[in-house]
Coordinates of C-alpha atoms in Angstrom, one line a residue:
Chain A
M1 CA 27.7 18.2 -20.4
A2 CA 29.9 18.6 -17.4
P3 CA 28.4 21.8 -15.9
A4 CA 25.1 20.5 -15.7
L5 CA 25.9 16.9 -14.3
L6 CA 28.4 18.6 -11.9
Q7 CA 25.9 21.3 -10.6
A8 CA 23.3 18.1 -10.2
V9 CA 25.6 16.2 -8.1
E10 CA 26.8 19.0 -6.0
K11 CA 23.3 20.1 -5.4
S12 CA 22.4 16.6 -4.1
K13 CA 20.0 16.7 -1.3
P14 CA 20.0 16.2 1.8
G15 CA 23.2 17.8 2.1
L16 CA 26.5 16.2 2.2
Q17 CA 27.2 12.9 4.3
Q18 CA 28.5 13.7 7.8
V19 CA 31.9 12.6 9.2
G20 CA 31.4 9.6 11.3
S21 CA 28.2 8.2 9.6
V22 CA 27.0 5.4 7.1
A23 CA 25.2 5.7 4.0
L24 CA 23.5 2.6 2.8
V25 CA 23.6 3.2 -1.1
G26 CA 21.6 1.3 -3.7
A27 CA 24.0 0.5 -6.4
G28 CA 21.1 -0.2 -8.8
P29 CA 20.7 -3.6 -10.7
G30 CA 24.3 -3.8 -11.9
A31 CA 25.0 -1.6 -14.9
R32 CA 27.1 1.1 -13.9
D33 CA 25.1 3.6 -15.1
L34 CA 21.9 2.7 -13.3
I35 CA 23.1 4.0 -10.0
T36 CA 21.6 7.5 -8.8
L37 CA 23.2 10.9 -8.9
R38 CA 22.9 10.7 -5.1
G39 CA 24.5 7.4 -4.9
V40 CA 27.4 8.8 -6.9
Q41 CA 27.7 11.6 -4.8
R42 CA 27.9 9.5 -1.7
L43 CA 30.7 7.3 -3.2
Q44 CA 32.7 10.6 -4.0
E45 CA 32.4 11.7 -0.2
S46 CA 33.3 8.5 1.3
D47 CA 36.4 7.2 3.1
V48 CA 35.6 3.8 3.0
I49 CA 33.5 1.6 0.8
F50 CA 31.9 -1.8 2.0
Y51 CA 30.6 -3.7 -1.2
D52 CA 28.9 -6.9 -2.2
R53 CA 29.6 -9.7 -4.9
L54 CA 26.8 -8.3 -7.2
V55 CA 28.0 -4.7 -7.3
D56 CA 29.3 -4.0 -10.8
P57 CA 33.1 -3.3 -9.9
E58 CA 32.9 -0.6 -12.2
I59 CA 30.7 1.3 -10.1
L60 CA 33.8 1.5 -7.6
D61 CA 35.4 3.6 -10.2
L62 CA 33.0 6.5 -9.3
A63 CA 34.4 6.7 -5.9
R64 CA 37.3 8.8 -5.1
P65 CA 40.7 7.0 -5.9
S66 CA 41.8 7.4 -2.2
A67 CA 38.4 5.5 -0.5
E68 CA 39.2 2.3 0.9
R69 CA 37.3 -0.4 -0.6
I70 CA 36.3 -3.3 1.3
Y71 CA 34.8 -6.5 -0.1
V72 CA 32.2 -8.3 2.2
G73 CA 30.9 -10.4 -0.6
K74 CA 28.8 -13.6 -0.1
A75 CA 29.5 -16.0 -3.0
P76 CA 27.2 -19.1 -2.2
G77 CA 29.4 -21.5 -0.7
S78 CA 32.4 -19.9 -0.7
H79 CA 34.3 -17.8 2.2
H80 CA 32.8 -14.5 3.1
W81 CA 32.4 -12.0 6.0
P82 CA 30.0 -13.1 8.5
Q83 CA 27.0 -10.6 8.8
K84 CA 28.0 -9.8 12.2
K85 CA 31.7 -8.8 11.1
T86 CA 30.4 -6.4 8.5
S87 CA 27.9 -4.7 11.0
Q88 CA 30.8 -4.4 13.4
A89 CA 33.0 -3.0 10.7
L90 CA 30.5 -0.5 9.9
V91 CA 30.2 0.9 13.5
S92 CA 34.0 1.0 14.0
F93 CA 34.9 3.0 10.9
A94 CA 32.1 5.4 11.4
A95 CA 33.0 5.5 15.3
R96 CA 36.5 6.5 14.0
G97 CA 35.1 9.5 12.2
K98 CA 35.0 7.9 8.8
R99 CA 32.5 8.7 6.4
V100 CA 31.5 4.9 5.2
V101 CA 29.3 3.8 2.3
R102 CA 27.6 0.4 2.7
L103 CA 26.8 -0.3 -1.2
K104 CA 24.3 -2.8 -1.8
C105 CA 23.0 -3.9 -5.2
G106 CA 19.5 -2.9 -6.3
D107 CA 17.7 -0.8 -3.7
P108 CA 18.7 -1.2 -0.2
G109 CA 15.1 -1.5 0.7
V110 CA 14.4 -4.8 -1.2
F111 CA 15.7 -8.2 0.0
A112 CA 18.9 -6.4 1.0
R113 CA 19.1 -7.8 4.7
G114 CA 20.1 -4.4 6.1
A115 CA 18.2 -5.0 9.4
E116 CA 21.3 -6.5 11.3
E117 CA 23.6 -3.6 10.1
I118 CA 21.0 -0.8 11.0
N119 CA 20.3 -2.5 14.3
A120 CA 24.1 -2.2 15.1
L121 CA 24.4 1.4 13.9
D122 CA 21.5 2.5 16.1
A123 CA 22.6 0.7 19.2
A124 CA 26.1 2.3 18.7
G125 CA 24.5 5.8 18.0
I126 CA 26.0 6.3 14.6
P127 CA 23.7 8.3 12.1
Y128 CA 23.0 6.7 9.0
E129 CA 21.2 7.4 5.7
I130 CA 19.4 5.0 3.2
V131 CA 19.8 6.2 -0.4
P132 CA 17.2 4.4 -2.3
G133 CA 17.9 2.9 -5.8
V134 CA 16.6 0.8 -9.0
T135 CA 15.4 -2.6 -7.7
A136 CA 16.2 -5.7 -9.9
A137 CA 12.6 -6.2 -11.0
S138 CA 12.4 -2.6 -12.5
A139 CA 15.6 -3.5 -14.5
A140 CA 14.4 -6.8 -15.7
S141 CA 11.1 -5.4 -16.7
A142 CA 12.7 -2.6 -18.6
A143 CA 14.9 -5.3 -20.2
L144 CA 11.9 -6.9 -21.5
D145 CA 10.8 -3.8 -23.0
G146 CA 7.7 -3.9 -20.7
F147 CA 6.1 -2.6 -17.4
L148 CA 5.8 -4.2 -14.0
T149 CA 2.1 -3.2 -13.9
E150 CA -0.4 -2.8 -16.7
R151 CA -3.5 -1.0 -15.9
G152 CA -6.6 -3.1 -16.2
T153 CA -4.7 -6.2 -16.9
C154 CA -2.1 -6.6 -14.1
D155 CA -2.6 -3.8 -11.3
T156 CA -0.7 -5.5 -8.6
L157 CA 2.7 -6.4 -8.2
V158 CA 4.2 -8.7 -5.8
L159 CA 7.8 -8.9 -5.0
A160 CA 9.0 -12.2 -3.2
T161 CA 12.2 -14.4 -3.0
G162 CA 13.4 -17.8 -3.8
Q163 CA 13.7 -18.4 -0.1
T164 CA 10.2 -17.6 0.4
A165 CA 9.1 -19.8 -2.2
K166 CA 11.4 -22.9 -1.2
E167 CA 10.4 -22.6 2.6
E168 CA 8.3 -26.0 3.2
G169 CA 4.8 -25.2 3.9
N170 CA 5.0 -21.3 2.8
T171 CA 2.3 -21.0 0.5
G172 CA 2.2 -17.4 0.9
W173 CA 3.1 -16.5 -2.9
I174 CA 1.0 -19.0 -4.3
A175 CA -2.2 -17.4 -2.4
Q176 CA -0.9 -14.0 -3.4
L177 CA -1.1 -15.0 -7.2
Q178 CA -4.6 -14.0 -8.2
P179 CA -6.1 -12.7 -11.6
G180 CA -4.6 -9.1 -12.4
T181 CA -1.3 -9.8 -10.3
R182 CA 2.3 -10.0 -11.4
I183 CA 5.0 -11.8 -9.0
A184 CA 8.6 -11.1 -9.2
I185 CA 10.6 -13.7 -7.4
Y186 CA 14.2 -12.5 -6.8
M187 CA 16.7 -15.3 -7.0
G188 CA 14.0 -17.6 -8.2
V189 CA 16.0 -20.1 -10.1
G190 CA 17.2 -21.9 -7.3
A191 CA 13.5 -22.5 -6.2
A192 CA 12.2 -23.2 -9.9
E193 CA 11.3 -26.8 -9.3
N194 CA 9.2 -25.8 -6.1
I195 CA 7.6 -23.1 -8.0
A196 CA 6.9 -24.9 -11.1
N197 CA 5.0 -27.6 -9.2
E198 CA 3.1 -25.2 -7.0
L199 CA 1.9 -23.5 -10.3
I200 CA 1.1 -27.0 -11.7
D201 CA -0.7 -28.3 -8.6
A202 CA -2.8 -25.2 -8.5
G203 CA -4.0 -25.9 -12.0
L204 CA -2.2 -22.4 -13.3
D205 CA 0.2 -23.9 -16.1
T206 CA -1.7 -21.9 -18.8
Q207 CA -3.1 -19.2 -17.2
V208 CA 0.1 -18.0 -15.7
S209 CA 2.9 -16.9 -18.1
I210 CA 6.7 -16.9 -16.8
D211 CA 9.6 -14.4 -18.0
I212 CA 13.0 -15.2 -16.6
V213 CA 15.5 -12.3 -16.8
S214 CA 19.1 -13.4 -15.9
R215 CA 21.5 -10.4 -15.1
A216 CA 19.5 -7.8 -16.2
Q217 CA 21.1 -5.0 -17.8
Q218 CA 24.6 -6.5 -17.9
S219 CA 26.6 -7.8 -21.0
D220 CA 25.5 -11.4 -20.4
Q221 CA 21.6 -10.9 -19.7
V222 CA 19.5 -13.8 -20.9
T223 CA 15.6 -13.4 -20.9
A224 CA 13.4 -16.5 -21.1
K225 CA 9.7 -17.1 -21.6
C226 CA 7.9 -20.1 -20.6
R227 CA 5.2 -21.8 -18.9
A228 CA 5.5 -23.8 -15.4
S229 CA 5.4 -27.1 -17.4
T230 CA 8.4 -25.9 -19.6
M231 CA 10.3 -24.1 -17.1
L232 CA 12.8 -26.4 -15.7
D233 CA 13.8 -27.3 -19.5
T234 CA 14.0 -23.7 -20.2
I235 CA 16.2 -23.2 -17.3
E236 CA 18.6 -26.0 -18.2
T237 CA 18.5 -25.8 -21.8
Y238 CA 19.9 -22.1 -21.7
R239 CA 21.8 -22.5 -18.4
I240 CA 19.8 -19.7 -16.7
S241 CA 21.3 -18.8 -13.4
N242 CA 20.8 -16.4 -10.6
P243 CA 20.9 -13.6 -10.0
A244 CA 17.7 -13.6 -12.0
I245 CA 14.3 -12.5 -11.6
M246 CA 11.4 -14.6 -12.2
F247 CA 8.0 -12.8 -13.4
L248 CA 4.7 -15.0 -12.8
T249 CA 2.0 -13.0 -14.7
W250 CA -1.7 -13.7 -14.2
P251 CA -3.6 -11.3 -16.3
K252 CA -6.9 -10.4 -15.5
S253 CA -9.7 -11.8 -18.0
K254 CA -7.4 -13.1 -20.4
T255 CA -7.8 -16.2 -22.5
P256 CA -5.0 -18.7 -21.8
E257 CA -2.3 -18.6 -24.4
K258 CA -0.9 -21.7 -26.1
S259 CA 2.2 -23.0 -24.2
Q260 CA 5.2 -21.8 -25.5
S261 CA 8.8 -21.0 -24.7
T262 CA 11.2 -18.5 -26.4
V263 CA 14.6 -17.5 -25.3
K264 CA 16.8 -14.5 -26.0
E265 CA 20.4 -14.1 -25.4
F266 CA 21.5 -10.3 -24.6
R267 CA 21.3 -8.0 -27.9
Chain U
M1 CA 34.8 14.7 -9.3
A2 CA 34.3 15.7 -12.6
P3 CA 36.2 12.8 -14.6
A4 CA 34.7 10.0 -13.0
L5 CA 31.1 11.5 -13.4
L6 CA 31.8 12.3 -17.1
Q7 CA 33.5 9.0 -17.9
A8 CA 30.4 7.3 -16.1
V9 CA 27.8 9.1 -18.2
E10 CA 29.9 8.8 -21.4
K11 CA 30.3 5.0 -20.9
S12 CA 26.6 4.6 -20.3
K13 CA 25.0 1.4 -21.8
P14 CA 23.8 0.3 -23.8
G15 CA 24.9 2.8 -26.4
L16 CA 23.4 6.5 -27.3
Q17 CA 19.9 7.1 -28.0
Q18 CA 19.4 6.7 -31.7
V19 CA 17.9 9.4 -33.8
G20 CA 14.2 8.8 -34.4
S21 CA 13.5 7.0 -31.1
V22 CA 11.9 7.4 -27.8
A23 CA 13.3 6.8 -24.3
L24 CA 11.0 6.3 -21.6
V25 CA 13.0 7.5 -18.6
G26 CA 12.0 7.0 -15.0
A27 CA 12.8 10.4 -13.2
G28 CA 12.9 8.9 -9.8
P29 CA 10.5 9.9 -7.0
G30 CA 10.9 13.6 -7.4
A31 CA 14.3 14.5 -5.8
R32 CA 16.7 15.8 -8.7
D33 CA 19.4 13.7 -7.5
L34 CA 17.5 10.3 -7.5
I35 CA 17.5 10.1 -11.3
T36 CA 20.1 7.5 -12.7
L37 CA 23.2 8.3 -14.9
R38 CA 21.4 6.7 -17.5
G39 CA 18.5 9.0 -17.2
V40 CA 20.6 12.1 -17.2
Q41 CA 22.4 11.0 -20.2
R42 CA 19.1 10.3 -22.2
L43 CA 18.2 14.0 -21.1
Q44 CA 21.4 15.3 -22.6
E45 CA 21.0 13.5 -25.8
S46 CA 17.4 14.4 -26.4
D47 CA 15.8 16.9 -28.7
V48 CA 12.6 17.0 -27.0
I49 CA 11.4 16.1 -23.7
F50 CA 7.7 15.2 -22.8
Y51 CA 7.2 15.6 -18.7
D52 CA 4.4 15.1 -16.3
R53 CA 3.2 17.0 -13.2
L54 CA 5.1 15.0 -10.6
V55 CA 8.6 15.4 -12.1
D56 CA 10.7 17.8 -10.2
P57 CA 11.3 20.9 -12.6
E58 CA 14.8 21.0 -11.7
I59 CA 15.5 17.6 -13.2
L60 CA 14.8 19.5 -16.4
D61 CA 17.7 21.5 -15.8
L62 CA 20.0 18.2 -16.3
A63 CA 18.9 18.4 -20.2
R64 CA 20.6 20.3 -22.9
P65 CA 19.4 24.0 -22.8
S66 CA 18.2 23.6 -26.4
A67 CA 16.0 20.6 -26.1
E68 CA 12.2 21.3 -26.2
R69 CA 10.4 20.7 -23.2
I70 CA 6.6 19.9 -23.1
Y71 CA 4.4 19.6 -20.5
V72 CA 1.8 16.8 -20.7
G73 CA 0.9 16.9 -17.0
K74 CA -2.2 15.8 -15.8
A75 CA -3.3 17.8 -12.7
P76 CA -6.5 16.5 -11.2
G77 CA -9.5 18.3 -12.5
S78 CA -7.6 20.7 -14.7
H79 CA -6.9 20.9 -18.5
H80 CA -4.5 18.3 -19.7
W81 CA -3.2 16.6 -22.7
P82 CA -5.3 13.4 -23.3
Q83 CA -3.3 10.3 -23.4
K84 CA -3.9 9.8 -27.2
K85 CA -2.4 13.1 -27.9
T86 CA 0.6 12.2 -25.9
S87 CA 1.0 9.1 -27.8
Q88 CA 0.7 10.6 -31.1
A89 CA 3.1 13.3 -30.4
L90 CA 6.0 11.0 -29.2
V91 CA 5.5 9.1 -32.5
S92 CA 5.2 12.2 -34.5
F93 CA 8.6 13.8 -33.2
A94 CA 10.5 10.5 -33.3
A95 CA 9.2 10.0 -37.0
R96 CA 10.9 13.1 -37.9
G97 CA 14.0 12.0 -36.6
K98 CA 14.2 13.4 -33.3
R99 CA 15.6 11.6 -30.0
V100 CA 12.4 11.9 -27.6
V101 CA 12.6 11.4 -24.2
R102 CA 9.3 10.7 -22.4
L103 CA 10.1 11.7 -18.6
K104 CA 7.8 9.7 -16.2
C105 CA 8.1 9.9 -12.3
G106 CA 9.6 7.2 -10.5
D107 CA 9.8 3.8 -12.3
P108 CA 8.1 3.9 -15.9
G109 CA 7.5 0.0 -15.1
V110 CA 5.2 0.8 -12.0
F111 CA 1.7 2.4 -12.3
A112 CA 3.2 4.8 -15.0
R113 CA 0.5 3.9 -17.7
G114 CA 2.9 3.8 -20.4
A115 CA 1.3 0.8 -22.4
E116 CA -0.8 3.2 -24.7
E117 CA 2.5 4.9 -25.8
I118 CA 4.4 1.9 -26.2
N119 CA 1.6 0.3 -28.5
A120 CA 1.5 3.6 -30.5
L121 CA 5.4 3.2 -31.1
D122 CA 5.2 -0.3 -31.7
A123 CA 2.4 0.2 -34.2
A124 CA 4.4 3.2 -36.1
G125 CA 7.7 1.1 -36.1
I126 CA 9.6 3.5 -33.6
P127 CA 12.4 2.1 -31.6
Y128 CA 12.1 2.7 -28.0
E129 CA 13.7 2.0 -24.6
I130 CA 12.7 2.0 -21.0
V131 CA 15.3 3.3 -18.6
P132 CA 14.2 2.2 -15.1
G133 CA 14.0 4.5 -12.1
V134 CA 13.9 4.7 -8.4
T135 CA 10.1 4.0 -7.6
A136 CA 8.3 6.1 -5.0
A137 CA 8.0 3.1 -2.6
S138 CA 11.6 2.9 -2.4
A139 CA 12.2 6.5 -1.7
A140 CA 9.3 6.5 1.0
S141 CA 10.8 3.7 2.6
A142 CA 14.2 5.1 2.8
A143 CA 12.6 8.6 4.2
L144 CA 11.7 6.4 7.1
D145 CA 15.2 5.1 7.6
G146 CA 13.7 1.4 6.8
F147 CA 13.2 -1.5 4.5
L148 CA 10.7 -2.4 2.3
T149 CA 11.1 -6.1 3.2
E150 CA 12.6 -7.7 6.5
R151 CA 13.8 -11.0 6.4
G152 CA 11.6 -13.2 8.8
T153 CA 9.2 -10.6 9.8
C154 CA 8.0 -9.2 6.3
D155 CA 9.4 -11.1 3.5
T156 CA 6.7 -9.9 0.9
L157 CA 6.2 -6.5 -0.7
V158 CA 2.7 -5.9 -2.7
L159 CA 2.5 -2.8 -4.7
A160 CA -1.1 -1.6 -5.3
T161 CA -2.7 1.8 -6.1
G162 CA -5.6 3.9 -4.3
Q163 CA -7.4 3.3 -7.6
T164 CA -7.4 -0.6 -6.9
A165 CA -8.2 0.0 -3.3
K166 CA -11.3 2.2 -4.4
E167 CA -12.7 -0.1 -7.0
E168 CA -15.9 -1.5 -5.7
G169 CA -15.8 -5.0 -5.1
N170 CA -12.1 -5.2 -5.4
T171 CA -10.8 -7.2 -2.5
G172 CA -7.6 -8.2 -4.0
W173 CA -5.5 -6.0 -1.8
I174 CA -7.1 -6.9 1.5
A175 CA -6.6 -10.8 0.4
Q176 CA -3.0 -10.2 -0.3
L177 CA -2.4 -8.7 3.0
Q178 CA -1.1 -11.8 4.8
P179 CA 1.1 -12.2 8.0
G180 CA 4.4 -11.2 6.8
T181 CA 3.5 -8.8 4.1
R182 CA 3.8 -5.3 3.5
I183 CA 1.6 -3.5 1.2
A184 CA 2.6 -0.1 -0.4
I185 CA -0.4 1.4 -1.7
Y186 CA 0.5 4.4 -4.2
M187 CA -1.7 7.6 -4.3
G188 CA -3.8 5.9 -1.3
V189 CA -4.7 8.9 0.4
G190 CA -7.8 9.5 -1.9
A191 CA -8.8 5.8 -0.9
A192 CA -8.1 6.1 2.9
E193 CA -11.6 5.8 4.1
N194 CA -12.0 2.6 1.8
I195 CA -9.0 1.1 3.3
A196 CA -9.3 2.0 6.6
N197 CA -12.9 0.4 6.8
E198 CA -11.7 -2.8 5.0
L199 CA -8.9 -3.3 7.6
I200 CA -11.4 -2.7 10.4
D201 CA -13.9 -4.9 8.9
A202 CA -11.2 -7.8 8.6
G203 CA -10.4 -7.2 12.2
L204 CA -6.7 -6.3 11.5
D205 CA -6.9 -2.8 13.3
T206 CA -4.3 -3.8 15.9
Q207 CA -2.2 -6.2 13.9
V208 CA -1.5 -3.9 10.8
S209 CA 0.6 -0.6 11.4
I210 CA 0.5 2.0 9.0
D211 CA 3.0 4.6 7.6
I212 CA 2.1 7.1 5.3
V213 CA 4.7 9.3 3.6
S214 CA 3.7 12.3 1.4
R215 CA 6.1 13.8 -1.1
A216 CA 8.9 11.5 -0.2
Q217 CA 12.4 12.8 -0.5
Q218 CA 11.1 16.4 -1.3
S219 CA 11.4 19.5 0.9
D220 CA 8.0 19.3 2.0
Q221 CA 7.7 15.8 3.0
V222 CA 5.4 14.6 5.8
T223 CA 5.7 11.2 7.4
A224 CA 2.7 9.9 9.7
K225 CA 2.5 6.5 11.5
C226 CA -1.1 5.4 12.4
R227 CA -3.6 2.5 12.7
A228 CA -6.6 2.0 10.7
S229 CA -8.9 3.4 13.4
T230 CA -6.8 6.5 13.5
M231 CA -5.8 6.9 9.9
L232 CA -8.4 9.4 8.8
D233 CA -7.8 11.8 11.8
T234 CA -4.4 11.6 11.1
I235 CA -4.7 12.6 7.4
E236 CA -6.9 15.4 8.2
T237 CA -5.2 16.7 11.2
Y238 CA -2.0 17.0 9.2
R239 CA -3.4 17.6 5.8
I240 CA -1.6 14.7 4.3
S241 CA -2.3 14.5 0.5
N242 CA -1.2 12.8 -2.6
P243 CA 1.4 12.0 -4.0
A244 CA 1.7 9.6 -0.9
I245 CA 2.5 6.1 -0.5
M246 CA 0.7 4.4 2.2
F247 CA 2.4 1.2 3.9
L248 CA 0.2 -1.3 5.4
T249 CA 2.4 -3.7 7.5
W250 CA 1.4 -7.2 8.8
P251 CA 4.5 -8.6 10.3
K252 CA 4.8 -12.4 11.0
S253 CA 4.2 -13.6 14.5
K254 CA 4.4 -10.4 16.3
T255 CA 2.6 -9.2 19.4
P256 CA 0.0 -6.5 18.2
E257 CA 1.3 -2.9 19.2
K258 CA -0.7 -0.7 21.2
S259 CA -2.7 1.8 18.8
Q260 CA -0.6 5.1 18.5
S261 CA -0.2 7.8 16.2
T262 CA 3.2 9.9 15.5
V263 CA 3.6 12.6 12.7
K264 CA 6.9 14.1 11.7
E265 CA 7.2 16.9 9.1
F266 CA 10.5 16.9 7.0
R267 CA 13.6 17.1 8.7

C-alpha cells in the first residue's frame, strides 16, 4: 500500500506549495479520510495551519508534527478570532516566508466565507491557491445511500444556507424550489421554523420530502426523514442540531407520498 | 510522511470494504490527487474496478496491481457498454464475492447517473456504499482562484446540466437565475447556443457574467470569461469543449460590468 500512496501524494499537482504562500484547503465534511490527497500534501508541506471549529481534529494529525496549529474557530456565542485578525495573520505569516495552510471544512468554495481572506492576500501580493474539497451536501447524500441529482426526477440541485432562509423578505430559495429540484440547505436547523412555514404557506407539505443529516459521516451522525408539518417535532424529538444539511426534494411528476417521519441514528 | 498517510488510510472509516459488495467511489474531477483518502483505500481493497472515460487513468495506479480494471466508458458517438450491462456486471461480480469499485468522475451524487446501478444492487441484495468526491464545479471554481458562493453577493449556487438547458420548453434554469445566484452548468458547451439565447432573450447579457472552465485541474485546462453575446465566439475561437463547467453569475445589487472577454490557457 505504501508506495502507491506515497507516489500519489508526491506526484501531487500543481507543484509543491511555495514558501511565503497560502493554501486554502478543503478538509472535507469532517471524517478524516474524506480529505483529498492534495489536501494531505499541503498539510505535510505547511509550516503553520489555521483551522476551524468544524474540522475533525484528527485531520491535523496528517500534518507534520512540527507545523504550528492555530485555532481560529467560531463556536456560536463564544470567544473567537474576528475575521480581520485571521486575514491579517495569514498575510503576516506568509509575508515572513511561511507556507501557510488555511484549513476549511468541506469545500472552500461553498459557504466558507473566504472572500475577506483572499482580498487581504491579494492586497498584500501573497500568492495563494485553493484546494477543493468534498462539500457537506455530497457527504450527507452519500450517508443516505442516495444521490444529489436523479436524472428525470430531480435534475437540478440548489445549495443555500439557513442564513439565506432566515433573512426577512428573502424568498429566493422558495422561488427556486420547482418540480425537479432538490435544495440542500446548509446549517438549516436554526432556520427550521421559517423553512417549515414557507413550505406550508406555499402548499408544498406533501409534494416536498425532507431529509436532514446532522454531522454527516461522523460517529454521531443522525439522519431523519420528515415533512414540513412534522419537521419541528422531528428536530426536537431527536435533538437534531447543526452542523446539518436539510434536503428539500420536489421530484418531477410524482404522486405526493403520505406524510411520514423516520429517524435513523448512526450505524 | 509515510506513517501519517498510512495511518490515515488504514484508519479509514467506516470499516473496510466487505467481500461481495460494491463501493461507488467519486474519483474527483480528474487530477489524480483530488481523490479522497477513503477513495484510495477502496481502490486498494478492490478486486475489480469499473471506470469511466473521464477518470484520469493515473488514478487507477492507486489500486492494487492485481485488481481487474474494466472500462465501461461512454465516449460520445462511439461503442460503449450499455448501462444495463454495467449494472448487471456490478451485481454479478459482487455476487461472486468480489469487492467491486465503481469509479465515477467527480462526486457520485452529482449528475453521475448511478440510480440504475443502485436499483440493480438493491434488487439483488448486494450491499453498497457511496464514497463522496470533489465535484467538478468545486474544482473549476478553485481553478479560477474563486469561490462558488460569496456572502452577500452570491448566496445561492445552482447545479444544472447542459442536457437540462437543451431540453425544449425546459426553462427551469433561467427561472432559477435570480440576483444573488450562480448557476454551474455541467457539460454546458454543447448547449451554449441555447444558453446564450435564453440569457439574451431575458435581457441578462450585461447583468450575468460567464466563466467557462474546460478540463478543470488538468494539464490542458482552459478558462474563459465572456458575456452571453460573446459566448459562442469565445467558445469557437478558443476551441473550448466539454468536459466543461459554465458558470453564470448574477450578483446581487451590482452595477453591470462592460461586456468583455478574456481567455487564459492553463498555467
